[in-house]
Amino acid sequence: MASAAPTGGDLSRLRQLNSLAVFGALRADGPLTLTAVAERTGLSRPSTKEVVDQLVELGWVVEVAPSAGTIGRPARRYRFRAEAGHIAGIDLGVHTVRAVVSDLDGTVLAETRQAVTPATPNDERIAAAERAVEGCLTMADLAREDLWTVAAGTTGIVDTAGVVRICAGIPGWAGVDLTARLGELFSCPIEIENDARLAALAERERGVAKGIRDAVFVHAGRRTGAALVIGGEVHRGFGGAAGEIGLHPVAHWERSADHIHDCPAVPAGVPKRDAARHTFAAARDGDPAALAAVDRYCDELAVGVSAMVMTLDPELVVLGGGFSPAGDVLLPRLRARLEEVCLRMPELRASTLGEECVAVGAVGRAVARLDAKHFGLTPGGIAPAR
Amino acid sequence: MASAAPTGGDLSRLRQLNSLAVFGALRADGPLTLTAVAERTGLSRPSTKEVVDQLVELGWVVEVAPSAGTIGRPARRYRFRAEAGHIAGIDLGVHTVRAVVSDLDGTVLAETRQAVTPATPNDERIAAAERAVEGCLTMADLAREDLWTVAAGTTGIVDTAGVVRICAGIPGWAGVDLTARLGELFSCPIEIENDARLAALAERERGVAKGIRDAVFVHAGRRTGAALVIGGEVHRGFGGAAGEIGLHPVAHWERSADHIHDCPAVPAGVPKRDAARHTFAAARDGDPAALAAVDRYCDELAVGVSAMVMTLDPELVVLGGGFSPAGDVLLPRLRARLEEVCLRMPELRASTLGEECVAVGAVGRAVARLDAKHFGLTPGGIAPAR
DNA sequence: GAGCTTTACGAAGGAGACCATCATTAGTAG
DNA sequence: CTACTAATGATGGTCTCCTTCGTAAAGCTC
């Protein structure tokens, strides 16, 4: 594609490239000796040394104690200094606001949650997010100034500027400029993205979709939604509306979860947040009403999922969201429905990440952006250094 | 991200990168002076000179006569030597086998077609392709040895090895190893791909989808199919089955075109290949039967298209295939159906490329692969030179 | 038509980044 | 205590790029 040809450059650009390669090797594979780094990057030892020294000077890398017990002169070892900066990830959910604080590796250092309701006013919801982050910072013994990025995920469709455009779950949430609101609280860059997409990103980076290029992520829980991983990247769509197949009248996922929540197998008086667990437990015990509810739910889920699968032909479909622990109940039924229509059946897996996956995905997103910024690496290519 | 970090390299790699940048500038923007190339690539003049000299020596670039009438010393000008190699693109269709021969710019030099039927035996169909290419070569005064690549598109699902896996339109076509069959006839590398995807590629490169990152391509003609452009690349899917939404029972595009072909507005005795033209003409004249047929057709088309649109949220939907000249009739109706369901309405355009779009797309595919091979450029990134 | 301006060419010198090579060093093994 | 092993650190060479300079070939002005 000559139109988007990577611009060449001078020697410093080459150094930048090699720097990035060394940095990537160190970050991906933990503490490494110089020889190991050289092997991984294809550089010679002297060059590797020079690059590593530079990275040490910049504070990205530190030397660690050599590993004892080896034959020959012990090699100096280096590792990525993940503690050089920190990131806050926020999940602005309908019923819960979660936050995590992580280092630059994405390792979660602290994690908090605040209960809210759909009726919680916007200001109060933002304040809950602030408290959640503040709690994490306290737990991790950090200050706001230590944060390099705050990334947040929210239900609904968010534009590239971080303004909520459409949101079904939270009345009055549409129109809120999250970048601006969070920008008032934190002086670092703010990233806003749709929650299902961040969950998909988390699966792609550290969940069951690790290493998969093309996957469909289904958020099955109190809300039903979807997100796509294409070519290893989470697909946003031109207007940020990718994966909203659930709003298609044929699928109509808006009320699908009701089959699970309003099932007769749920004892009276059980709060809504626990209803699903009862339904799935009853289904495992063979309760006919629960099984019927699960069947109906899977039928509706399958309509949208099959449309996405036949559109994209992904390698994998991930079942995520609050219902994902019930993968043993849901996946066989979903698989049966899909096999009836799909030309090529993708693999099906249930997510194993916990409920903080959106916040973790937010952190992943922020890490990717920081990489791009500090190393001139755009996702999937080399961009001119500006 | 770090897992797929671009590997760095030595000085020769830098030269390779700059070579590629210079090459890209020359190919994209026609004959250029050294200063113009230097400006475009960001390189200094002496370096540019050296790189260009090298490219001239390798035969990729030639000097052309300086443009007269300018002030100052006339600058030497160089251009990409598109005639350095040639490519054959083949469209192995159900009713027609087409071939084009192009230079390395993708400029079509010759074009031929051979009529076939769904019942044409495989050997005869391959032989028709051979004759079509041979005809092009004669017209362009070339020999088989001048071909650097032969790329072909065919109906159905093709695996990465070039074997037809599933094909509805041509009985007995499934199982044919096209790479092997064409490899017996031509000694150059062979590329095989699904025809709708190649048509989409042609639209992306020189049609109405030029410069668009995310688009849905609908092949509307005697067969109905689709292909996707995501992130500027044609999306293949894990098993090569992306875009096969038409096989979903809800869409069932297999017989959709019959609405147009079997319309009562078509005079008796009109051969099937001309039926559609009559139906669309009658619809333009307000014939109720034709309008009803068009409505039914668009209804069915819209089911599949809306599913793809809501999955991907593309910027653009392209109507291609044999029915695309009837865009004036089809697009308003299709738009109306889509507007009923789509969250964000994409733009709709009818293709303006002719019937040879599949063969042209095949050429485009071959050009992209040649780039990757000769310059170590993988689509969207820098790969280690192996 | 001579001289000026403009633009491009080509050569020389310098800096940065990479590599290969070799003597040296700090451990373990016997 | 010696032999062996593997990493270290320093030296010199090569490649690619950049900057700077004088030179060359056109048009424009008087």
PDB file of C-alpha atoms in Angstrom, chain B residues 256-351:
ATOM      1  CA  SER B 256     -32.727 -13.428  -3.647  1.00  0.00           C
ATOM      2  CA  ALA B 257     -31.686 -12.560  -7.184  1.00  0.00           C
ATOM      3  CA  ASP B 258     -34.612 -14.602  -8.506  1.00  0.00           C
ATOM      4  CA  HIS B 259     -36.909 -11.748  -7.511  1.00  0.00           C
ATOM      5  CA  ILE B 260     -35.169  -9.675 -10.156  1.00  0.00           C
ATOM      6  CA  HIS B 261     -34.703 -12.377 -12.780  1.00  0.00           C
ATOM      7  CA  ASP B 262     -38.153 -13.973 -12.618  1.00  0.00           C
ATOM      8  CA  CYS B 263     -40.050 -10.705 -12.529  1.00  0.00           C
ATOM      9  CA  PRO B 264     -43.216 -10.606 -14.696  1.00  0.00           C
ATOM     10  CA  ALA B 265     -41.951  -7.331 -16.181  1.00  0.00           C
ATOM     11  CA  VAL B 266     -39.290  -9.244 -18.099  1.00  0.00           C
ATOM     12  CA  PRO B 267     -40.525 -10.035 -21.646  1.00  0.00           C
ATOM     13  CA  ALA B 268     -40.710 -13.715 -22.524  1.00  0.00           C
ATOM     14  CA  GLY B 269     -37.730 -15.114 -24.337  1.00  0.00           C
ATOM     15  CA  VAL B 270     -35.195 -12.687 -22.829  1.00  0.00           C
ATOM     16  CA  PRO B 271     -32.086 -14.656 -21.836  1.00  0.00           C
ATOM     17  CA  LYS B 272     -31.322 -14.744 -18.146  1.00  0.00           C
ATOM     18  CA  ARG B 273     -28.223 -12.594 -18.430  1.00  0.00           C
ATOM     19  CA  ASP B 274     -30.366  -9.683 -19.714  1.00  0.00           C
ATOM     20  CA  ALA B 275     -33.365 -10.165 -17.460  1.00  0.00           C
ATOM     21  CA  ALA B 276     -32.157  -7.884 -14.697  1.00  0.00           C
ATOM     22  CA  ARG B 277     -31.715  -4.955 -17.057  1.00  0.00           C
ATOM     23  CA  HIS B 278     -35.347  -5.226 -18.110  1.00  0.00           C
ATOM     24  CA  THR B 279     -36.581  -5.414 -14.545  1.00  0.00           C
ATOM     25  CA  PHE B 280     -34.651  -2.327 -13.496  1.00  0.00           C
ATOM     26  CA  ALA B 281     -35.746  -0.405 -16.607  1.00  0.00           C
ATOM     27  CA  ALA B 282     -39.351  -1.310 -15.896  1.00  0.00           C
ATOM     28  CA  ALA B 283     -38.919  -0.223 -12.280  1.00  0.00           C
ATOM     29  CA  ARG B 284     -37.600   3.142 -13.447  1.00  0.00           C
ATOM     30  CA  ASP B 285     -40.748   3.464 -15.601  1.00  0.00           C
ATOM     31  CA  GLY B 286     -42.911   2.780 -12.581  1.00  0.00           C
ATOM     32  CA  ASP B 287     -44.030  -0.736 -13.526  1.00  0.00           C
ATOM     33  CA  PRO B 288     -45.751  -2.089 -10.373  1.00  0.00           C
ATOM     34  CA  ALA B 289     -44.554  -5.675 -10.793  1.00  0.00           C
ATOM     35  CA  ALA B 290     -40.965  -4.555 -11.254  1.00  0.00           C
ATOM     36  CA  LEU B 291     -41.174  -2.210  -8.280  1.00  0.00           C
ATOM     37  CA  ALA B 292     -42.551  -5.010  -6.137  1.00  0.00           C
ATOM     38  CA  ALA B 293     -39.731  -7.296  -7.226  1.00  0.00           C
ATOM     39  CA  VAL B 294     -37.141  -4.654  -6.439  1.00  0.00           C
ATOM     40  CA  ASP B 295     -38.738  -4.056  -3.048  1.00  0.00           C
ATOM     41  CA  ARG B 296     -38.650  -7.740  -2.180  1.00  0.00           C
ATOM     42  CA  TYR B 297     -35.068  -7.982  -3.329  1.00  0.00           C
ATOM     43  CA  CYS B 298     -34.006  -4.987  -1.280  1.00  0.00           C
ATOM     44  CA  ASP B 299     -35.856  -6.311   1.753  1.00  0.00           C
ATOM     45  CA  GLU B 300     -33.850  -9.512   1.636  1.00  0.00           C
ATOM     46  CA  LEU B 301     -30.608  -7.717   0.891  1.00  0.00           C
ATOM     47  CA  ALA B 302     -31.194  -5.361   3.807  1.00  0.00           C
ATOM     48  CA  VAL B 303     -31.471  -8.173   6.340  1.00  0.00           C
ATOM     49  CA  GLY B 304     -27.929  -9.332   5.722  1.00  0.00           C
ATOM     50  CA  VAL B 305     -26.500  -5.870   5.135  1.00  0.00           C
ATOM     51  CA  SER B 306     -28.017  -4.472   8.313  1.00  0.00           C
ATOM     52  CA  ALA B 307     -26.544  -7.349  10.313  1.00  0.00           C
ATOM     53  CA  MET B 308     -23.100  -6.598   8.922  1.00  0.00           C
ATOM     54  CA  VAL B 309     -23.506  -2.873   9.433  1.00  0.00           C
ATOM     55  CA  MET B 310     -24.598  -3.245  13.034  1.00  0.00           C
ATOM     56  CA  THR B 311     -21.748  -5.643  13.662  1.00  0.00           C
ATOM     57  CA  LEU B 312     -19.029  -3.503  12.135  1.00  0.00           C
ATOM     58  CA  ASP B 313     -20.344   0.072  12.017  1.00  0.00           C
ATOM     59  CA  PRO B 314     -18.571   0.768   8.711  1.00  0.00           C
ATOM     60  CA  GLU B 315     -18.127   4.154   7.155  1.00  0.00           C
ATOM     61  CA  LEU B 316     -19.461   2.978   3.826  1.00  0.00           C
ATOM     62  CA  VAL B 317     -21.519   0.279   2.150  1.00  0.00           C
ATOM     63  CA  VAL B 318     -20.632  -0.380  -1.487  1.00  0.00           C
ATOM     64  CA  LEU B 319     -23.133  -1.960  -3.833  1.00  0.00           C
ATOM     65  CA  GLY B 320     -21.145  -3.894  -6.422  1.00  0.00           C
ATOM     66  CA  GLY B 321     -21.761  -6.763  -8.782  1.00  0.00           C
ATOM     67  CA  GLY B 322     -23.813  -6.932 -11.966  1.00  0.00           C
ATOM     68  CA  PHE B 323     -26.703  -4.979 -10.452  1.00  0.00           C
ATOM     69  CA  SER B 324     -24.578  -1.998  -9.461  1.00  0.00           C
ATOM     70  CA  PRO B 325     -25.544   0.066 -12.547  1.00  0.00           C
ATOM     71  CA  ALA B 326     -29.051  -0.026 -11.084  1.00  0.00           C
ATOM     72  CA  GLY B 327     -27.860   1.822  -8.011  1.00  0.00           C
ATOM     73  CA  ASP B 328     -30.389   4.575  -8.692  1.00  0.00           C
ATOM     74  CA  VAL B 329     -33.167   2.001  -8.306  1.00  0.00           C
ATOM     75  CA  LEU B 330     -31.713  -0.106  -5.518  1.00  0.00           C
ATOM     76  CA  LEU B 331     -29.916   2.291  -3.205  1.00  0.00           C
ATOM     77  CA  PRO B 332     -32.889   4.435  -2.092  1.00  0.00           C
ATOM     78  CA  ARG B 333     -34.873   1.331  -1.197  1.00  0.00           C
ATOM     79  CA  LEU B 334     -31.932  -0.289   0.521  1.00  0.00           C
ATOM     80  CA  ARG B 335     -31.250   2.919   2.402  1.00  0.00           C
ATOM     81  CA  ALA B 336     -34.849   3.098   3.611  1.00  0.00           C
ATOM     82  CA  ARG B 337     -34.698  -0.453   4.963  1.00  0.00           C
ATOM     83  CA  LEU B 338     -31.386   0.136   6.682  1.00  0.00           C
ATOM     84  CA  GLU B 339     -32.493   3.375   8.260  1.00  0.00           C
ATOM     85  CA  GLU B 340     -35.264   1.482   9.998  1.00  0.00           C
ATOM     86  CA  VAL B 341     -32.821  -0.590  12.005  1.00  0.00           C
ATOM     87  CA  CYS B 342     -29.294   0.841  11.914  1.00  0.00           C
ATOM     88  CA  LEU B 343     -28.050   2.741  14.901  1.00  0.00           C
ATOM     89  CA  ARG B 344     -25.684   4.834  12.796  1.00  0.00           C
ATOM     90  CA  MET B 345     -26.368   4.967   9.097  1.00  0.00           C
ATOM     91  CA  PRO B 346     -23.315   4.397   6.884  1.00  0.00           C
ATOM     92  CA  GLU B 347     -22.913   6.057   3.539  1.00  0.00           C
ATOM     93  CA  LEU B 348     -24.178   4.038   0.535  1.00  0.00           C
ATOM     94  CA  ARG B 349     -22.512   4.069  -2.859  1.00  0.00           C
ATOM     95  CA  ALA B 350     -22.845   2.036  -6.033  1.00  0.00           C
ATOM     96  CA  SER B 351     -19.678   0.690  -7.584  1.00  0.00           C
TER      97      SER B 351
END
